[in-house]
Structure formats: structure tokens, C-alpha cells
Short mmCIF file of C-alpha atoms in Angstrom, two decimals:
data_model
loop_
_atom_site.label_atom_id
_atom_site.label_comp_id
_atom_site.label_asym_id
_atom_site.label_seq_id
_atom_site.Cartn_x
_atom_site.Cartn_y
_atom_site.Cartn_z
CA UNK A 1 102.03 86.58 81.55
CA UNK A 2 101.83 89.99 83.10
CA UNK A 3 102.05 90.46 86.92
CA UNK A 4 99.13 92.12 88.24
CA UNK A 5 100.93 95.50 88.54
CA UNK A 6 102.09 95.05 85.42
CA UNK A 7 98.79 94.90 84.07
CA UNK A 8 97.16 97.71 86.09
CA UNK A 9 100.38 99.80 84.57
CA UNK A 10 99.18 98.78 81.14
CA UNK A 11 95.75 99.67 81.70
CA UNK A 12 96.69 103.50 82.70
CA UNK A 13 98.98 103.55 79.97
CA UNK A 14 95.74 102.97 77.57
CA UNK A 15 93.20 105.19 79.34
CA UNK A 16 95.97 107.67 79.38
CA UNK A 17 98.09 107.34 76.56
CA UNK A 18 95.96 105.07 73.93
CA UNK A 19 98.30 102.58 73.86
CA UNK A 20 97.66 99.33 72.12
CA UNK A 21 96.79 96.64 74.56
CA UNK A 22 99.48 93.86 75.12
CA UNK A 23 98.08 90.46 75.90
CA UNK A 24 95.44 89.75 78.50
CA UNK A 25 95.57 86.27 78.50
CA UNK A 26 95.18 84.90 81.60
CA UNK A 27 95.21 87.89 83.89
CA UNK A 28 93.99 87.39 87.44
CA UNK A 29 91.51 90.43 87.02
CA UNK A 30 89.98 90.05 90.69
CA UNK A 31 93.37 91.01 92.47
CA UNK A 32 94.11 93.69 89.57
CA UNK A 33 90.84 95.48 90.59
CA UNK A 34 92.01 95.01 94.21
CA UNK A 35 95.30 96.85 93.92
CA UNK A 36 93.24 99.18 91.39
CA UNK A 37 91.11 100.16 94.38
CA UNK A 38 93.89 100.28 96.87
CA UNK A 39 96.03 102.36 95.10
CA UNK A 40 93.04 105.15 94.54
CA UNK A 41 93.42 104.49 90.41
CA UNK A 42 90.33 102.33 89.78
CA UNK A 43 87.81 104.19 87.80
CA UNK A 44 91.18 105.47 85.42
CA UNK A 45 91.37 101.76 85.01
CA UNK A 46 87.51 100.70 83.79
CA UNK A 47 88.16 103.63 81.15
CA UNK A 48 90.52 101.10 79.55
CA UNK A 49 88.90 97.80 80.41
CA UNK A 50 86.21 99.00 78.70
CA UNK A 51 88.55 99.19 75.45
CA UNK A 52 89.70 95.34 75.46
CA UNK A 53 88.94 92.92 73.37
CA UNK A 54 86.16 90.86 74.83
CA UNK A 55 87.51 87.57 74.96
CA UNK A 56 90.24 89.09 77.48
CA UNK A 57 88.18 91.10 79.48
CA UNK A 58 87.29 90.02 83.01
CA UNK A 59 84.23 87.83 83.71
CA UNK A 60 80.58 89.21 84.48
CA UNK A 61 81.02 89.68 88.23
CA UNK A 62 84.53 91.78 88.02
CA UNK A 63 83.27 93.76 85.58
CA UNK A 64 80.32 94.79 87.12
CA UNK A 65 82.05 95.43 90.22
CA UNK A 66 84.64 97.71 88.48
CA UNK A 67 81.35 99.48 86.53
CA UNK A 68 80.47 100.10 90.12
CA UNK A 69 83.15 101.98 91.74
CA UNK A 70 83.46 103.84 88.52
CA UNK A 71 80.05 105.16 88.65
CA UNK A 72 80.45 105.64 92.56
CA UNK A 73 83.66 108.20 91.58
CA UNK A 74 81.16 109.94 89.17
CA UNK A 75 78.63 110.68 91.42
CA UNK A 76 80.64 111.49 94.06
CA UNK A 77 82.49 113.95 91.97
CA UNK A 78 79.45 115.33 90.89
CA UNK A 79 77.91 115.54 93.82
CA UNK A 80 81.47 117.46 95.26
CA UNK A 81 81.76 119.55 92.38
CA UNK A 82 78.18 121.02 92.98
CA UNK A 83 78.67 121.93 96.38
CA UNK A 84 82.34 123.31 95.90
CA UNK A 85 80.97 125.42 93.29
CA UNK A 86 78.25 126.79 95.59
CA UNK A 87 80.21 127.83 97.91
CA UNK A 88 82.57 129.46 95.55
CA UNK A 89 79.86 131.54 94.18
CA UNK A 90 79.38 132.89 98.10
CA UNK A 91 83.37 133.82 98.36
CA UNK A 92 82.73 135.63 94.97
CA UNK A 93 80.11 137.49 96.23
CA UNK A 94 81.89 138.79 98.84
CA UNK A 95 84.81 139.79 96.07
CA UNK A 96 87.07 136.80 97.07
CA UNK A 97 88.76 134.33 94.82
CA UNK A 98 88.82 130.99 95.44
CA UNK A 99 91.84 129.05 94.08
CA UNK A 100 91.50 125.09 94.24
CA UNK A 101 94.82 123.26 95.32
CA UNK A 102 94.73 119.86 93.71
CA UNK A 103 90.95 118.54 93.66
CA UNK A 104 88.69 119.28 90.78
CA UNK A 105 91.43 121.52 89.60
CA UNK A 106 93.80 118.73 88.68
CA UNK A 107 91.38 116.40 88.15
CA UNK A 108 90.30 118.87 84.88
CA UNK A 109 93.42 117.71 83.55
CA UNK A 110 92.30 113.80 83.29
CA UNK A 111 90.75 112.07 80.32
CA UNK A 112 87.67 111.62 82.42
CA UNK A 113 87.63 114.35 85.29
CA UNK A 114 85.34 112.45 86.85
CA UNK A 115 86.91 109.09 87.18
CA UNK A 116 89.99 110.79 89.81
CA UNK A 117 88.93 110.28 93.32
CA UNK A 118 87.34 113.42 94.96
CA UNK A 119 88.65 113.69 98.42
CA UNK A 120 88.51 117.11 100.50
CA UNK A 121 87.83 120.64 98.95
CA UNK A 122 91.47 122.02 99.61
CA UNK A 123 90.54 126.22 98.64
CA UNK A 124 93.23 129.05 98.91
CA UNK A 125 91.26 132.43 99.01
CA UNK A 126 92.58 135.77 98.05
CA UNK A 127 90.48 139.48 98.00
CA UNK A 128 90.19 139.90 94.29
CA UNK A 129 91.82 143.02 95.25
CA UNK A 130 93.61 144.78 98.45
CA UNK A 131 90.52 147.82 98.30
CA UNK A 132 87.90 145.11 99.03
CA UNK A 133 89.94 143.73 102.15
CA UNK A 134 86.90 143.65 104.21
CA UNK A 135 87.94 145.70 107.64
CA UNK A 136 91.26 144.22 107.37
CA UNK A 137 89.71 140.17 108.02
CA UNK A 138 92.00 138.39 106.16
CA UNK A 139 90.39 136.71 103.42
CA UNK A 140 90.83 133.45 104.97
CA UNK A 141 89.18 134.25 108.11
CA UNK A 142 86.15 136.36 105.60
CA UNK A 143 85.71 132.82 104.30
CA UNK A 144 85.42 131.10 107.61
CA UNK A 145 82.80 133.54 108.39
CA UNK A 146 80.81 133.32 105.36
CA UNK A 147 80.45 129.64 106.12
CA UNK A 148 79.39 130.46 109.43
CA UNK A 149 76.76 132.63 108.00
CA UNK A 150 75.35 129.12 106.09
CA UNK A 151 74.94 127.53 109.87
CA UNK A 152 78.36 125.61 109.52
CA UNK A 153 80.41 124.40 112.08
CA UNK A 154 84.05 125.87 111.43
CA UNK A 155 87.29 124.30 113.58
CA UNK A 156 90.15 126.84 112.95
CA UNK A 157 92.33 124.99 115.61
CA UNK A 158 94.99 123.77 112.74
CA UNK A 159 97.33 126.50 111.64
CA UNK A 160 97.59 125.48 108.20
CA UNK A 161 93.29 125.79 106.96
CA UNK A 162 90.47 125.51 108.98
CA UNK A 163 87.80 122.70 108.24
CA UNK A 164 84.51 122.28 107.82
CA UNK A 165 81.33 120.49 106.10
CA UNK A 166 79.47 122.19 103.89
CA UNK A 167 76.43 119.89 101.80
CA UNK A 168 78.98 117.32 102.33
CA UNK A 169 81.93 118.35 101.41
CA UNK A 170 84.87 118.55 103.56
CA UNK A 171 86.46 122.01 103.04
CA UNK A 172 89.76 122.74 103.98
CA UNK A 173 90.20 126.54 103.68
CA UNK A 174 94.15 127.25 103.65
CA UNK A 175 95.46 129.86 105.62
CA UNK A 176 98.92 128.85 104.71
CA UNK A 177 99.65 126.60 101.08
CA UNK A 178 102.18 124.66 103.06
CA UNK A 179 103.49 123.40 106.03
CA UNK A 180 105.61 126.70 107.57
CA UNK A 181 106.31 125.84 110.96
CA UNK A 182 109.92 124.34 109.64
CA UNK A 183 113.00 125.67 108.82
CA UNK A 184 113.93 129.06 106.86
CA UNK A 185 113.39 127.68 103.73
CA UNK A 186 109.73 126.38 104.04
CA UNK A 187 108.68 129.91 104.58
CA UNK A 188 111.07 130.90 101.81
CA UNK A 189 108.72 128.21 99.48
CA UNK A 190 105.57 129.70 101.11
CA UNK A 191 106.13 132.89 99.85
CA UNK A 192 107.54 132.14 96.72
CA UNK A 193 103.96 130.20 95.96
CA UNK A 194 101.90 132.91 97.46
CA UNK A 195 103.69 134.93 94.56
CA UNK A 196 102.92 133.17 92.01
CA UNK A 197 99.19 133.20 92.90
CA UNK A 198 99.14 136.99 93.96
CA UNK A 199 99.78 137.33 89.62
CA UNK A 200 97.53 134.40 88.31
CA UNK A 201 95.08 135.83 86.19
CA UNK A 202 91.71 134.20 86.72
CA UNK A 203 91.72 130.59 85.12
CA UNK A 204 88.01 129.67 85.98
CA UNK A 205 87.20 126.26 85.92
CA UNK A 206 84.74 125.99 83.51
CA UNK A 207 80.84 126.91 84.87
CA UNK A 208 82.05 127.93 88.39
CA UNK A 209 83.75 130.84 90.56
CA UNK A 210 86.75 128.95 91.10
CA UNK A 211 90.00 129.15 89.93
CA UNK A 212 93.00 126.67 88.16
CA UNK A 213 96.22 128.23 89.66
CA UNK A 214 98.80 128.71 87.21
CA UNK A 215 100.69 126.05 85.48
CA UNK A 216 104.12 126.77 87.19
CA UNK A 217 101.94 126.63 90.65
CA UNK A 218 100.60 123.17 89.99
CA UNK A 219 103.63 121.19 88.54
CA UNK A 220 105.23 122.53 92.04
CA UNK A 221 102.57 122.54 94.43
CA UNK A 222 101.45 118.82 93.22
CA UNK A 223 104.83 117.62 93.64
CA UNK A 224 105.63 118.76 97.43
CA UNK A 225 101.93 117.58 97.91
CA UNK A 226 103.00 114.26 96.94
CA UNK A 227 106.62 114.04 98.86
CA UNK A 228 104.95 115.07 101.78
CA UNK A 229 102.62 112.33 101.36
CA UNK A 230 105.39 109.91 100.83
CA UNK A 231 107.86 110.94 103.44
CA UNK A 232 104.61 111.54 106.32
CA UNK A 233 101.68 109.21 105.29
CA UNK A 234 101.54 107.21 102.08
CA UNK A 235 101.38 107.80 98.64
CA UNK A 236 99.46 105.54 95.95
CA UNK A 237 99.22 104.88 92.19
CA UNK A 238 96.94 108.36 92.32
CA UNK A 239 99.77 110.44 92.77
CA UNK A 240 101.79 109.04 89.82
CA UNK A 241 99.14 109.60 87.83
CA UNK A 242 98.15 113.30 89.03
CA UNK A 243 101.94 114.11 88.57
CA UNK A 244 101.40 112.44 84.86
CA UNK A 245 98.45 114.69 83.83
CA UNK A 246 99.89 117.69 85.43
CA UNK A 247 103.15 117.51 83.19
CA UNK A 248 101.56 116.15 80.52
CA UNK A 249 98.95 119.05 80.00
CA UNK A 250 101.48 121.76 81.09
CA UNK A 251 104.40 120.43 78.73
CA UNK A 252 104.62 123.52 76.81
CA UNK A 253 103.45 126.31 79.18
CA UNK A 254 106.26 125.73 81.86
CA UNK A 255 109.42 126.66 81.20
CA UNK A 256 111.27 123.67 82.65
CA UNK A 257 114.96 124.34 83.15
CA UNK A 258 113.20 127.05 85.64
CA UNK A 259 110.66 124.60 87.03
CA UNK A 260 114.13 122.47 87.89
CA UNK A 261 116.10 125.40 89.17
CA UNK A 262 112.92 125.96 91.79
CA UNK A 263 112.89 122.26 92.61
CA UNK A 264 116.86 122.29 93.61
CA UNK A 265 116.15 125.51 95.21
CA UNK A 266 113.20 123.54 97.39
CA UNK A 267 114.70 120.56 97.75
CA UNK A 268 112.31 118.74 95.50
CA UNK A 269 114.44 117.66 92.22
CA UNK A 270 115.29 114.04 93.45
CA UNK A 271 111.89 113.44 94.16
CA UNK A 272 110.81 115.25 91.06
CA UNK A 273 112.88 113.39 89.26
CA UNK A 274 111.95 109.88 90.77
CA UNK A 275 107.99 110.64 89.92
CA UNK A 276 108.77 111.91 87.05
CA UNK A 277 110.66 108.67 85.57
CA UNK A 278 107.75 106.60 87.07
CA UNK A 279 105.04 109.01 85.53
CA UNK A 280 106.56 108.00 82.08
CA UNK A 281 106.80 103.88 83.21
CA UNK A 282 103.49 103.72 84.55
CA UNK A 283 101.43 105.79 82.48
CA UNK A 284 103.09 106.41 79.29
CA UNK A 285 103.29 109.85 78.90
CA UNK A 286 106.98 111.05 77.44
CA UNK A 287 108.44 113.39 79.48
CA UNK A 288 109.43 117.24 78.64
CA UNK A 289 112.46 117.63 80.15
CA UNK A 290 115.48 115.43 80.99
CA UNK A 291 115.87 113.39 84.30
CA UNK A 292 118.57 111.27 83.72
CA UNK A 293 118.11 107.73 84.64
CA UNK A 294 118.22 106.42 88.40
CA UNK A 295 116.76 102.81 88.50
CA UNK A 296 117.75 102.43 92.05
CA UNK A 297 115.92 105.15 93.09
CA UNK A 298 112.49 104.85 90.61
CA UNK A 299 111.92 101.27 91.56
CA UNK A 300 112.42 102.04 95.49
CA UNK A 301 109.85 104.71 95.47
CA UNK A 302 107.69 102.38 93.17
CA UNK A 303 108.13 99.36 96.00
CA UNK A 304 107.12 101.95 98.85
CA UNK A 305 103.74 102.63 96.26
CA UNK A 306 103.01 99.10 95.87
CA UNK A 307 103.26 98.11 99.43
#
């Protein structure tokens, strides 16, 4: 009989993957949607309950519940997206691009964009060119204004974005992509991103003003996202699988042996490596690149998840 993270692992293996389901028999689906909630993966789940047989599915009540906070990630989603998209269509008046760190721009990358959990509107904005610098306001600041225009409330007194609500969305607008206040070499990663944005071409996700950043940008930006996460706050089941789309959809538009050489460079290979292996165990996707095999390490960072 499979454990109940053992199940939820085979579950994001199907709605990811299509695997063929193992057996259900017996599964204790209550405390499966539980740790499906917990660990932020829940509505990725339903996508392949909804594929089981029905003699193993679970009973009336769990199912309904899990229909639930499925349709609850929908709306809100939808309800996100709408309001992150109207406010992108302000920056682009003004001639300012708005990239989206993680968010809506990862979640494109899922089966069902919907079904990842929408959290705050993390937005890096750039002048779509250095002629439309508006009196030299930085076009971080121009975006804090604009929102002041709409009768918002801005609080600029974090270094990294300001934040604000706008039609209830919690906007962070970044001022800096990462943490800089460190050593050398987190200002060295700042503006090695900050390069690789300043030659994105515009990737627009699809109906709005705002912007995918590049491939290379997201399978690194995603995974210092994530080991800050883990080494400062937590990090869930949701990571593993943002990690899982990001390298799954990017396989062959990153050139990987450089993706690795910027990870040593960053200190993020270990890590890297570690998601990476658990990205294939936990949601089935087969890897692009070679990571060698570390047991010690992929199960400790899968204990820390599970806790």
C-alpha cells in the first residue's frame, strides 16, 4: 500500500507526466488531500484524481472537498490575472515593461495554469527604452507613482520592491530581483540577471502587457527563489513542481552545461542539483542534463519538504 506521500507523488506524476496510475487500493485519501493542501500542490492533484478509476477514487465528501479548493485556485487566479493585467496595461502606457518574476509567468508553464496557487504579483519594470526614462524616475519609482495616481496606498520602506494592493492583488514592484545587501557576489548575481532582462525580447503572456522573462532567467531566478525559501522560510511540494515545469518546458531552449557553469558561479548547483533529482522523483519529468546521484542529499531536502 502506498504511503500518503507516496500517493500524492503519484498523483503529480499523472497530472504532470500521464503516467499510468499504480494501485489505489486502500489509500487514506482524507490525509492525502491534507498534505495536498499543506504543501500548496492541491488543485495539480484533483487534475489527476479526476483520471482514476472510480472504484479507487475517494468517497463523495473528499472529493467534493478537493473539487472545492480546485475551483477556489481558479477563481482566484482569474480573479489575479485580471487585475495584474490591468495594471500592466497602465505601466505600458506610460512606455514601461512589466516583467513577471514567478506568478502567472511560471504558472503558464503548468498543464492547468490555473490550478498553481496565485500568491503576490512579484513585477520587475524596465522603460521600454532609455529615451522614454521619464525625467530620470527610475522606472520602478514611475510605477509606484502610477499606482498612486489609481488612489493606492504604496509602502516603499523595503529596499528590495515596494508593496501595495491594487483590486486585490498584492503587488510587489521590485526595485532589486534579489536580495543585494550581502556579499560581493549577490550583487555580482544581481547584475548578471538584470542583463539578461535588459536583452529579452518581449515574450507577452498571451492577452496582456506583461512579459515571460527569458528561459535562461527563469530556470535561474526560480531556483535561488526556491533556496532562499528553503534556507530562510520554508519550501513546499509547490516548489518541486514549479522547478519541474520550468525545466521541463525550457529543456531545449537552455543551453545547460552554461545554465550549470552560472549555478557553480552562484553558488546554486548543489541545490540545483538536489531539486532537480527530486523534480524527476516526484513528478516524473526526465531530466535534461546530468546531476549525478546524491541520495543523502535528495531525501534530506525532501524530509525538510514534508515536515
Amino acid at each position: 500500500m502506498l504511503s500518503i506521500a507516496d500517493t500524492l507523488f503519484e498523483l503529480l506524476r499523472i497530472a504532470f507526466r500521464g503516467h499510468s496510475p499504480t494501485s489505489f487500493e486502500g489509500v487514506d485519501w482524507k490525509n492525502v488531500l491534507q498534505l495536498a493542501k499543506m504543501q500548496g500542490v492541491a488543485a495539480v492533484a484533483y487534475e489527476a484524481v479526476q483520471k482514476l478509476p472510480e472504484h479507487v477514487r475517494p468517497n463523495k465528501a473528499t472529493l467534493l472537498e478537493w473539487f472545492g479548493c480546485a475551483y477556489h485556485h481558479e477563481r482566484i487566479f482569474n480573479l489575479q490575472m485580471a487585475s495584474a493585467a490591468d495594471l500592466a496595461e497602465k505601466f505600458h502606457h506610460e512606455n514601461i515593461r512589466t516583467f513577471v518574476l514567478k506568478g502567472c509567468s511560471v504558472a503558464m508553464l503548468y498543464p492547468v495554469p490555473t490550478h498553481r496557487p496565485s500568491g503576490d504579483f512579484d513585477c520587475f519594470l524596465k522603460y521600454e527604452s532609455d529615451a522614454q526614462c521619464d525625467d530620470g524616475v527610475p522606472a520602478f519609482e514611475k510605477g509606484n507613482l502610477i499606482a498612486e495616481k489609481q488612489g493606492v496606498e504604496v509602502n516603499r520602506d523595503y529596499y528590495i520592491h515596494s508593496k501595495f494592493l491594487y483590486h486585490g492583488l498584492t503587488v510587489e514592484n521590485h526595485q532589486f530581483l534579489m536580495a543585494v545587501k550581502g556579499d560581493s557576489k549577490d550583487k555580482l548575481y544581481e547584475n548578471f540577471l538584470r542583463e539578461i532582462i535588459e536583452n529579452d525580447q518581449p515574450e507577452y503572456i498571451i492577452g496582456t502587457w506583461m512579459e515571460s522573462p527569458s528561459p535562461m532567467f527563469q530556470a535561474l531566478f526560480i531556483l535561488s527563489h526556491a533556496k532562499g525559501h528553503f534556507l530562510n522560510e520554508k519550501i513546499t511540494l509547490r516548489h518541486v513542481c514549479d522547478w519541474s515545469v520550468v525545466v521541463d518546458a525550457y529543456r531545449n531552449d537552455i543551453d545547460w552545461t552554461e545554465w550549470k557553469q552560472q549555478c557553480e558561479r552562484f553558488d546554486l548547483l548543489d541545490f540545483g542539483y538536489a531539486l532537480s533529482r527530486l523534480a524527476e522523483r516526484v513528478c516524473g519529468i526526465s531530466l535534461p542534463f546530468d546531476c549525478g546521484v546524491n541520495i543523502r542529499k535528495e531525501n534530506a531536502l525532501l524530509e525538510d519538504i514534508l515536515k
